[in-house]
PDB file of C-alpha atoms in Angstrom:
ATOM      1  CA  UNK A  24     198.537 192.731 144.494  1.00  0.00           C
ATOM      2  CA  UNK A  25     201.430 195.397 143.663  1.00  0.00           C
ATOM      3  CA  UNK A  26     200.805 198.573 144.661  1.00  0.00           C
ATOM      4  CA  UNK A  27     203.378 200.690 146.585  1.00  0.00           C
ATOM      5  CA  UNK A  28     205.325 202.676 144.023  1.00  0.00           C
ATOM      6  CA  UNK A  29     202.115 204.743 143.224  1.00  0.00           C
ATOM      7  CA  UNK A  30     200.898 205.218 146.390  1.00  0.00           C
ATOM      8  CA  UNK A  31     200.708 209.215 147.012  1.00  0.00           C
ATOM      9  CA  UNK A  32     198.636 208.674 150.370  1.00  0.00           C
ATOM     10  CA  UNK A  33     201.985 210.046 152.146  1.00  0.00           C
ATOM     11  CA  UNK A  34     200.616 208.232 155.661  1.00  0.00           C
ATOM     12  CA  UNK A  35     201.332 204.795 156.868  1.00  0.00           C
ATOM     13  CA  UNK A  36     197.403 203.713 157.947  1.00  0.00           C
ATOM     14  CA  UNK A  37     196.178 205.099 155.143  1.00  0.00           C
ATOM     15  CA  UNK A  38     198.297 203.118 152.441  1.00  0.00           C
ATOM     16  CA  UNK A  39     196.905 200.086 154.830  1.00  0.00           C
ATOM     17  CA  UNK A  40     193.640 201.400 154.814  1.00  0.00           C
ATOM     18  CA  UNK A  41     193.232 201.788 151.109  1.00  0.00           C
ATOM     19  CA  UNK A  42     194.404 198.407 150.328  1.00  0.00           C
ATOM     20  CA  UNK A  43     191.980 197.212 152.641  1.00  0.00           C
ATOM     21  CA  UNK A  44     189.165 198.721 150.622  1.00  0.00           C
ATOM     22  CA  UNK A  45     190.378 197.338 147.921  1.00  0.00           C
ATOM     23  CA  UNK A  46     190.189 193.934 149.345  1.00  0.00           C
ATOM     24  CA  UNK A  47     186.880 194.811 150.355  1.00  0.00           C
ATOM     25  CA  UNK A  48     186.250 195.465 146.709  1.00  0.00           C
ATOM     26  CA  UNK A  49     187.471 192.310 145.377  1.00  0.00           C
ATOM     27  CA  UNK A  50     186.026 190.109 148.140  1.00  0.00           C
ATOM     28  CA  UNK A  51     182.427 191.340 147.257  1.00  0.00           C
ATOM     29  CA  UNK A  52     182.791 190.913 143.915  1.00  0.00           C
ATOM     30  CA  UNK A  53     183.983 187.266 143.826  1.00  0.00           C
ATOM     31  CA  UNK A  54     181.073 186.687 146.632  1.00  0.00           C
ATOM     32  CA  UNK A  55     178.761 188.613 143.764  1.00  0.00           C
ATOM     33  CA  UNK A  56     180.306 185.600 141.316  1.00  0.00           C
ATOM     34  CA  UNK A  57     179.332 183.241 143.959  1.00  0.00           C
ATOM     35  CA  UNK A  58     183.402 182.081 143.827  1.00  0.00           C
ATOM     36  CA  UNK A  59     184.220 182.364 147.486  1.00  0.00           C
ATOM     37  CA  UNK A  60     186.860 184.618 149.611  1.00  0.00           C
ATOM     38  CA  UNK A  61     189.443 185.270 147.845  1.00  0.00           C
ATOM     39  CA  UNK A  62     193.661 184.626 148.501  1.00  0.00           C
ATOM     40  CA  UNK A  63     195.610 187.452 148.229  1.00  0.00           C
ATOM     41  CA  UNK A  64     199.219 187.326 147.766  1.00  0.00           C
ATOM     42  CA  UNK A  65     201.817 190.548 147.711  1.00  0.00           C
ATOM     43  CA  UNK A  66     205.799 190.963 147.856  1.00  0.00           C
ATOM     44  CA  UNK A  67     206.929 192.927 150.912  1.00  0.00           C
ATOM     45  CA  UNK A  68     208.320 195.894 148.606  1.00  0.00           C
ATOM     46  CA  UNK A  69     211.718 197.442 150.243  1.00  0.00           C
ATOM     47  CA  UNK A  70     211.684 199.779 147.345  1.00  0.00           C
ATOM     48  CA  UNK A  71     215.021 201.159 145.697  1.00  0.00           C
ATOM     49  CA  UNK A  72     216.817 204.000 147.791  1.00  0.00           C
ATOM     50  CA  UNK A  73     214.918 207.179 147.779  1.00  0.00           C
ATOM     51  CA  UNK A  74     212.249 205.793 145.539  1.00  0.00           C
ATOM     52  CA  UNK A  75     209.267 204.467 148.240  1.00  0.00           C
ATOM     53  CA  UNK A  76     208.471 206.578 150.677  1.00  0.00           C
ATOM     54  CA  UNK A  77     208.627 205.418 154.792  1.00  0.00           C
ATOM     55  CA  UNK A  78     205.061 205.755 154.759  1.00  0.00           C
ATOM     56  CA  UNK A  79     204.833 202.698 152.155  1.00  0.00           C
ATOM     57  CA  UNK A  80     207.447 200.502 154.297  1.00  0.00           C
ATOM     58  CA  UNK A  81     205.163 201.506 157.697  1.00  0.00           C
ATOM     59  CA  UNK A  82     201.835 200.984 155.630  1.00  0.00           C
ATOM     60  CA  UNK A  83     203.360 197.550 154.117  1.00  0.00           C
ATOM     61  CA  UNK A  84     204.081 196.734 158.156  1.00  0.00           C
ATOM     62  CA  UNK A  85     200.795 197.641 159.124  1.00  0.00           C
ATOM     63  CA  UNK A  86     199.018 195.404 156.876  1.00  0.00           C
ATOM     64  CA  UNK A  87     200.566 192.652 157.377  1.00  0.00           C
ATOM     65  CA  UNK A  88     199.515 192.284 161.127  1.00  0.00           C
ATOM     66  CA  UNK A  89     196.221 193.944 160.413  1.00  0.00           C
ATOM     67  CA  UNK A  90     194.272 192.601 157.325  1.00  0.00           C
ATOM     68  CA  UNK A  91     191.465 192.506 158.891  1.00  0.00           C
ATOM     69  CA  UNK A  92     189.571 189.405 157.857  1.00  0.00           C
ATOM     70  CA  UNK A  93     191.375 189.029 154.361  1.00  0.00           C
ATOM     71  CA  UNK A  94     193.512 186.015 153.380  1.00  0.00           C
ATOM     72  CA  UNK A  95     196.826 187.971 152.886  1.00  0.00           C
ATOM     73  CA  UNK A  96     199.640 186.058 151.903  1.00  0.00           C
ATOM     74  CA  UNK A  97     203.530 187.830 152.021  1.00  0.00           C
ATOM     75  CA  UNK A  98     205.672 185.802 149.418  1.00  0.00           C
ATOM     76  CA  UNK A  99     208.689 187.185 149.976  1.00  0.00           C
ATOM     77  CA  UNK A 100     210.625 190.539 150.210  1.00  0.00           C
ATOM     78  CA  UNK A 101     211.545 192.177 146.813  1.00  0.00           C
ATOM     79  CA  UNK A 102     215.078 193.211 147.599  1.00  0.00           C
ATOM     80  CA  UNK A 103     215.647 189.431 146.404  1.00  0.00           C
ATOM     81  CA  UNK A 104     214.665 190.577 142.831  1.00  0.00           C
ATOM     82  CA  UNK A 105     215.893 192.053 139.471  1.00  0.00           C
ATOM     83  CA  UNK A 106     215.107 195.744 139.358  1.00  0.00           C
ATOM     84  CA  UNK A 107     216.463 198.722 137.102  1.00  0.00           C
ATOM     85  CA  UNK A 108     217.104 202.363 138.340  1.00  0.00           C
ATOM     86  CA  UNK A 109     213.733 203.106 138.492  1.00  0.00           C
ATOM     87  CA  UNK A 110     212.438 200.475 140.682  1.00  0.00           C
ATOM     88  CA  UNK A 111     210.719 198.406 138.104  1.00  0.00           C
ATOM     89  CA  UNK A 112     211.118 194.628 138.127  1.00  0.00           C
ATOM     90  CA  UNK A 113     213.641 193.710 135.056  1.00  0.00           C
ATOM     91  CA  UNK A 114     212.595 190.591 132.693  1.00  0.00           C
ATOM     92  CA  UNK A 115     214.631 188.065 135.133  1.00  0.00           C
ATOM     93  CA  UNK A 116     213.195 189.869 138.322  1.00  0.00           C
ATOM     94  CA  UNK A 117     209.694 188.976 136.742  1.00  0.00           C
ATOM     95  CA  UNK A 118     210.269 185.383 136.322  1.00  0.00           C
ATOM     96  CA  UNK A 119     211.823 184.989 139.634  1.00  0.00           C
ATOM     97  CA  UNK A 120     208.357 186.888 141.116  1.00  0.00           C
ATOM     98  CA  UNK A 121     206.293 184.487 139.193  1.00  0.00           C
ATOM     99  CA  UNK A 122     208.262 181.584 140.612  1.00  0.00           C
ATOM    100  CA  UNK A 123     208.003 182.783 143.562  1.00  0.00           C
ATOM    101  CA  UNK A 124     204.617 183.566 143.968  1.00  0.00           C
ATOM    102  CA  UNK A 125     203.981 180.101 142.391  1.00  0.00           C
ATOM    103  CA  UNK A 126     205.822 178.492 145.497  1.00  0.00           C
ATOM    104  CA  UNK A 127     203.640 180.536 147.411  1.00  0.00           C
ATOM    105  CA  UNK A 128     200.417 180.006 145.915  1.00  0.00           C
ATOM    106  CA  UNK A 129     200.693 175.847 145.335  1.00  0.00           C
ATOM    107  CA  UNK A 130     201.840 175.566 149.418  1.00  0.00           C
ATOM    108  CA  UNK A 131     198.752 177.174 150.192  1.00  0.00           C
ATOM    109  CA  UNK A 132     196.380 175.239 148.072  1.00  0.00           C
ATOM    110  CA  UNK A 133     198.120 172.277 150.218  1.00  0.00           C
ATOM    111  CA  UNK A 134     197.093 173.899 153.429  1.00  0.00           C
ATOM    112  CA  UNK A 135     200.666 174.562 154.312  1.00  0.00           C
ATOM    113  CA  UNK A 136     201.187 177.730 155.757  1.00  0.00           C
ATOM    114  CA  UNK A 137     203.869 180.006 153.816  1.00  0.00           C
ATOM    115  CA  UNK A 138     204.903 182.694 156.323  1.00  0.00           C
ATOM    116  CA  UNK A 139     207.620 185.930 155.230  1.00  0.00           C
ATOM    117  CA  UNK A 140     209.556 186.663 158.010  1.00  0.00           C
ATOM    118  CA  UNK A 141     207.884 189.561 159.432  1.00  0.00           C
ATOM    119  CA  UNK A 142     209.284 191.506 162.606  1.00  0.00           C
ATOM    120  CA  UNK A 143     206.666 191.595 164.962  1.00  0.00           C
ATOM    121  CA  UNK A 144     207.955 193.249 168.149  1.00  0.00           C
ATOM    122  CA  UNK A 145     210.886 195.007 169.453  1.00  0.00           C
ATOM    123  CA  UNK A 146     211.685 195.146 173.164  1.00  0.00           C
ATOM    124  CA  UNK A 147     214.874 196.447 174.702  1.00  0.00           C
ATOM    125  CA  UNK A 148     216.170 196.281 178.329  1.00  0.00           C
ATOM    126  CA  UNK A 149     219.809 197.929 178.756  1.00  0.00           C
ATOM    127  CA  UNK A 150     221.765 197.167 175.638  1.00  0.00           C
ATOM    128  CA  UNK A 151     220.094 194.408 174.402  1.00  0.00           C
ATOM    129  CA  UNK A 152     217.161 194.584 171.795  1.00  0.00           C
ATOM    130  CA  UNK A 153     215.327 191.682 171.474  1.00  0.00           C
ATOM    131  CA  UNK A 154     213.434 191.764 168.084  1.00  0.00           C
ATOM    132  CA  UNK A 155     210.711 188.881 168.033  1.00  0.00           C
ATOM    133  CA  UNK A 156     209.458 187.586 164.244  1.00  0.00           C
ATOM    134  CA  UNK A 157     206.181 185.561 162.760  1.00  0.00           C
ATOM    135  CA  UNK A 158     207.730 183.377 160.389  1.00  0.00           C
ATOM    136  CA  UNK A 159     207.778 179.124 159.119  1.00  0.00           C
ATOM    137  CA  UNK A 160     211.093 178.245 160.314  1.00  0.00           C
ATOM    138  CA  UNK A 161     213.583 178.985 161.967  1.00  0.00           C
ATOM    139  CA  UNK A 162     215.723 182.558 161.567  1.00  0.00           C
ATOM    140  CA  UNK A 163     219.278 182.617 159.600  1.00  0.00           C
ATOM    141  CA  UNK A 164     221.413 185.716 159.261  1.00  0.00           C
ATOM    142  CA  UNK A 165     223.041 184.895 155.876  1.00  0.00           C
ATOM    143  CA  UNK A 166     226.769 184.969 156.158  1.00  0.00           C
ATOM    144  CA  UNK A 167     227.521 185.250 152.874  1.00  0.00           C
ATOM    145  CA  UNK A 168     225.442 188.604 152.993  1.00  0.00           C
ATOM    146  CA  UNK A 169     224.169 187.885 149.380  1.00  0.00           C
ATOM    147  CA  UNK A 170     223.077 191.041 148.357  1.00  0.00           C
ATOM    148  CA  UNK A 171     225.499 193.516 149.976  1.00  0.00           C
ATOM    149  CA  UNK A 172     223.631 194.242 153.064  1.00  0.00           C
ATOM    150  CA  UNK A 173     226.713 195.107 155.389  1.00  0.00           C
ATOM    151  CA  UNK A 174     227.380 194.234 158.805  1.00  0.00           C
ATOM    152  CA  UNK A 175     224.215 194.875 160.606  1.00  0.00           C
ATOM    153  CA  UNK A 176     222.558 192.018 157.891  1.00  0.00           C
ATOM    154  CA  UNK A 177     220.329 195.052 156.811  1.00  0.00           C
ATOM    155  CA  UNK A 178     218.881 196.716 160.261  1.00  0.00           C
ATOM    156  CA  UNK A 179     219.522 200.189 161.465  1.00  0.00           C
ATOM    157  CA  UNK A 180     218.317 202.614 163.705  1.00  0.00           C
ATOM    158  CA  UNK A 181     216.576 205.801 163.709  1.00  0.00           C
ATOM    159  CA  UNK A 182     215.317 208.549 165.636  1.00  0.00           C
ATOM    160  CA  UNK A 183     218.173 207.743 168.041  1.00  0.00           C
ATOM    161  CA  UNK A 184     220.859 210.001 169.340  1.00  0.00           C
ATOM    162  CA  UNK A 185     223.717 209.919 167.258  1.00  0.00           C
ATOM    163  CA  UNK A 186     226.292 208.167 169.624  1.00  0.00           C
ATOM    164  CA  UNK A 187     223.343 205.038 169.927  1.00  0.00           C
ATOM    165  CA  UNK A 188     224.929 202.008 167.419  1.00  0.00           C
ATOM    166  CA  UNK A 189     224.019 198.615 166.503  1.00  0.00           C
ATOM    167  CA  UNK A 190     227.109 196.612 167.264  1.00  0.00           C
ATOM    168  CA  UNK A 191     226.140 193.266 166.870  1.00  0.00           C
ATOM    169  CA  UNK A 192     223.152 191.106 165.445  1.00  0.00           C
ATOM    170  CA  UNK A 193     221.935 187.494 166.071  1.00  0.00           C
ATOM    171  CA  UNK A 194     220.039 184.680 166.720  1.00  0.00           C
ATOM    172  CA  UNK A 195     218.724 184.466 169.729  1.00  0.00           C
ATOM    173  CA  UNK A 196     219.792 181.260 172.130  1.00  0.00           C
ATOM    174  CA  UNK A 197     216.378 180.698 173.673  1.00  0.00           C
ATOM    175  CA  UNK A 198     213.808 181.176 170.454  1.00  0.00           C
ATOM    176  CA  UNK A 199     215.457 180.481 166.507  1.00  0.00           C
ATOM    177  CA  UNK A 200     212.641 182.971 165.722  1.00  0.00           C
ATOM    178  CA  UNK A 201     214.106 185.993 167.753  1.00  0.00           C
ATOM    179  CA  UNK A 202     217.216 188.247 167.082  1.00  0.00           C
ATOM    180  CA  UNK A 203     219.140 190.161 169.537  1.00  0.00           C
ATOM    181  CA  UNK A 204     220.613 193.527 168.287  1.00  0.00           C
ATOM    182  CA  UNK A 205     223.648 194.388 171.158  1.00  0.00           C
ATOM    183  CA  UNK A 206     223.923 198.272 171.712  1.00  0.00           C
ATOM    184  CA  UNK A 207     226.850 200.554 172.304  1.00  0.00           C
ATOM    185  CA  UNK A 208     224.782 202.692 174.444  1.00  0.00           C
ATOM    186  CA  UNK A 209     221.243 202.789 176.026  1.00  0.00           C
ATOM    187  CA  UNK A 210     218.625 203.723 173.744  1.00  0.00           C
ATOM    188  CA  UNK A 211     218.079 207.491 173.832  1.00  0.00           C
ATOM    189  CA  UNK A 212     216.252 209.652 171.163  1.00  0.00           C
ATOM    190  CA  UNK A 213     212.925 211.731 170.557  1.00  0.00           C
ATOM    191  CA  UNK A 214     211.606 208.581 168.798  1.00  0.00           C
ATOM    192  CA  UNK A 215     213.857 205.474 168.214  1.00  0.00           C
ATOM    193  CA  UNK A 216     212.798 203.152 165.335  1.00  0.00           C
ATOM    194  CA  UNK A 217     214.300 200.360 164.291  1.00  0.00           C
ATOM    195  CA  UNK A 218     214.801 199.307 160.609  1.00  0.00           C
ATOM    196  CA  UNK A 219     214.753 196.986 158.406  1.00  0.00           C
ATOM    197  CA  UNK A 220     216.123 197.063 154.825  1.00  0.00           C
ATOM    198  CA  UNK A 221     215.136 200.744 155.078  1.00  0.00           C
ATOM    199  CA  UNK A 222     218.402 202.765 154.211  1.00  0.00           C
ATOM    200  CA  UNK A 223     221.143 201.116 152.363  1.00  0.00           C
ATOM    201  CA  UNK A 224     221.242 200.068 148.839  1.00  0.00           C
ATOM    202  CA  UNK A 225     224.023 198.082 147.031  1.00  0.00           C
ATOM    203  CA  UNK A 226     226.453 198.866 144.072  1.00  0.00           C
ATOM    204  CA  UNK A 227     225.080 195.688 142.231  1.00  0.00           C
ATOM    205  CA  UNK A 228     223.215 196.907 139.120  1.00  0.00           C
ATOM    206  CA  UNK A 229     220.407 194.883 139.327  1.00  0.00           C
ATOM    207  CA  UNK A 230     219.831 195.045 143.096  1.00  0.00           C
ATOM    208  CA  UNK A 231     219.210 198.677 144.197  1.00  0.00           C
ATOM    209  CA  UNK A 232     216.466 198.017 146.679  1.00  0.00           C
ATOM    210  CA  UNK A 233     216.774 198.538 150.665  1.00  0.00           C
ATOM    211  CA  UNK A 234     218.552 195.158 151.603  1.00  0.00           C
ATOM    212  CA  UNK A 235     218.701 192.757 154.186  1.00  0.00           C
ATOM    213  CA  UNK A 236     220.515 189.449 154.573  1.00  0.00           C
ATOM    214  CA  UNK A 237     217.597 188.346 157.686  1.00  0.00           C
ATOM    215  CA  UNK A 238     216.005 184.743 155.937  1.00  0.00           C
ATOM    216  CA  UNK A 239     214.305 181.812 156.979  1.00  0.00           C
ATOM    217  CA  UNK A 240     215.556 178.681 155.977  1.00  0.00           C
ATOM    218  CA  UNK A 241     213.106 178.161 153.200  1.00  0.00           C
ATOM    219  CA  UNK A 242     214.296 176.114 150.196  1.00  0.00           C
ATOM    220  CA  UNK A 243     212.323 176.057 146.872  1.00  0.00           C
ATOM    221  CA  UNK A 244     210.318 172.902 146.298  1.00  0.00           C
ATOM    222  CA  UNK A 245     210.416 173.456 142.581  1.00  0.00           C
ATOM    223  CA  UNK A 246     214.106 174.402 142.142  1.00  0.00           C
ATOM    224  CA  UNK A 247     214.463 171.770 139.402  1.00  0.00           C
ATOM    225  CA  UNK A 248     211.874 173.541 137.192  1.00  0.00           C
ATOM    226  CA  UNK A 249     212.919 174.968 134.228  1.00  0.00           C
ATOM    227  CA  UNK A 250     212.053 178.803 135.765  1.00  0.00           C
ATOM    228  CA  UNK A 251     214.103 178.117 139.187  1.00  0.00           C
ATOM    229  CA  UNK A 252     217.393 177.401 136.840  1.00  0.00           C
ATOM    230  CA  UNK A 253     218.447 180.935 137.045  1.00  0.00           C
ATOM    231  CA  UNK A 254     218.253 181.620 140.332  1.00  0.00           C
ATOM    232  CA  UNK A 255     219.687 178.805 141.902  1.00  0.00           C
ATOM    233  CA  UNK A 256     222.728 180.750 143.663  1.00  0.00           C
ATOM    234  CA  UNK A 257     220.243 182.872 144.685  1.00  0.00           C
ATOM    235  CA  UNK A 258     219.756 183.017 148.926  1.00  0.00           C
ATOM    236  CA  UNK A 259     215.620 183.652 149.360  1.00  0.00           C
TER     237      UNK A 259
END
């Protein structure tokens, strides 16, 4: 499924809400075939900066704690691919999606469960913003920041007053599945939200998306195949 650029629903439940009809679609049709539920698999699309709307990076968010009774499947988050200035994939991006979604696909036909990190919950007392995460290992802030990300690894806020600042991000001691985002001042604001490769792109040409630098520690299990051989320097 790849559907975000055209959205033009302009509101977050109803981007989730029309995907879900079209699952609803698809399911009946492959029960018409007599071929069982189908999987459904989907990149988390950051979108490049100024190209997808919030309401696509809420709806994406919505559905993927709410997919009803659909077998969704998040491969991975798109800032890790190839795209041109107008957000579409480039020929390398593409191959890297397809090996990707391969990974994705064969793990799941083995019963193992392939979870994107997804932020979950965020819960702040003082200065301290604890940010909790569904995901299959353990959580690593990349150090070498591979794709530009900056200093806060790709999170920001908003709806905040303007003297509230993320100062520091990590891992927190007591889960590897939890971050802790240290403020410069309580959280004030007519509605804070926190961010996630939302609103900062980088000068390299082929990665323009919203970034992050928030993994797992997932390692490709078909990095000696011939379509992994271009991406090998590349942290997932």
């Amino acid at each position: 499924m790849d559907f975000t650029l055209e959205d033009v629903s302009g509101n977050a439940i109803d981007y989730r809400n029309g995907m879900l009809a079209v699952f609803d679609e698809i399911s009946a049709k492959f029960t018409e075939l007599g071929l069982g539920a189908p999987r459904f698999f989907t990149f988390f699309d950051c979108g490049v900066l100024d190209f997808l709307p919030a309401s696509v990076l809420e709806g994406q968010w919505e559905l993927s704690w709410n997919h009803a009774q659909h077998d969704l499947v998040f491969v991975a988050p798109s800032y890790m691919l190839m795209h041109d200035t107008d957000a579409r994939l480039t020929e390398r991006g593409r191959r890297l999606r397809a090996a990707m979604s391969a990974e994705a696909i064969f793990a799941t036909q083995r019963n193992r469960d392939w979870k994107l990190p997804v932020l979950h919950l965020a819960e702040c007392d003082g200065l301290k913003l604890r940010v909790t995460a569904q995901c299959e290992g353990r959580l690593v802030l990349d150090p070498t920041d591979p794709f530009g990300a900056g200093d806060h690894y790709g999170f920001a806020l908003e709806g905040v007053d303007p003297e509230v600042s993320i100062t520091k991000v990590a891992i927190a001691q007591d889960d590897e599945k939890a971050l802790v985002l240290t403020l410069n001042a309580p959280l004030t604001g007519p509605q804070p939200v926190l961010c996630y490769a939302a609103n900062s792109a980088s000068s390299d040409e082929e990665f323009k998306e919203n970034l992050g630098a928030l993994r797992d520690e997932f390692e490709p299990a078909m990095q000696n195949q011939t379509f992994f051989n271009d991406f090998k320097t590349i942290t997932i």
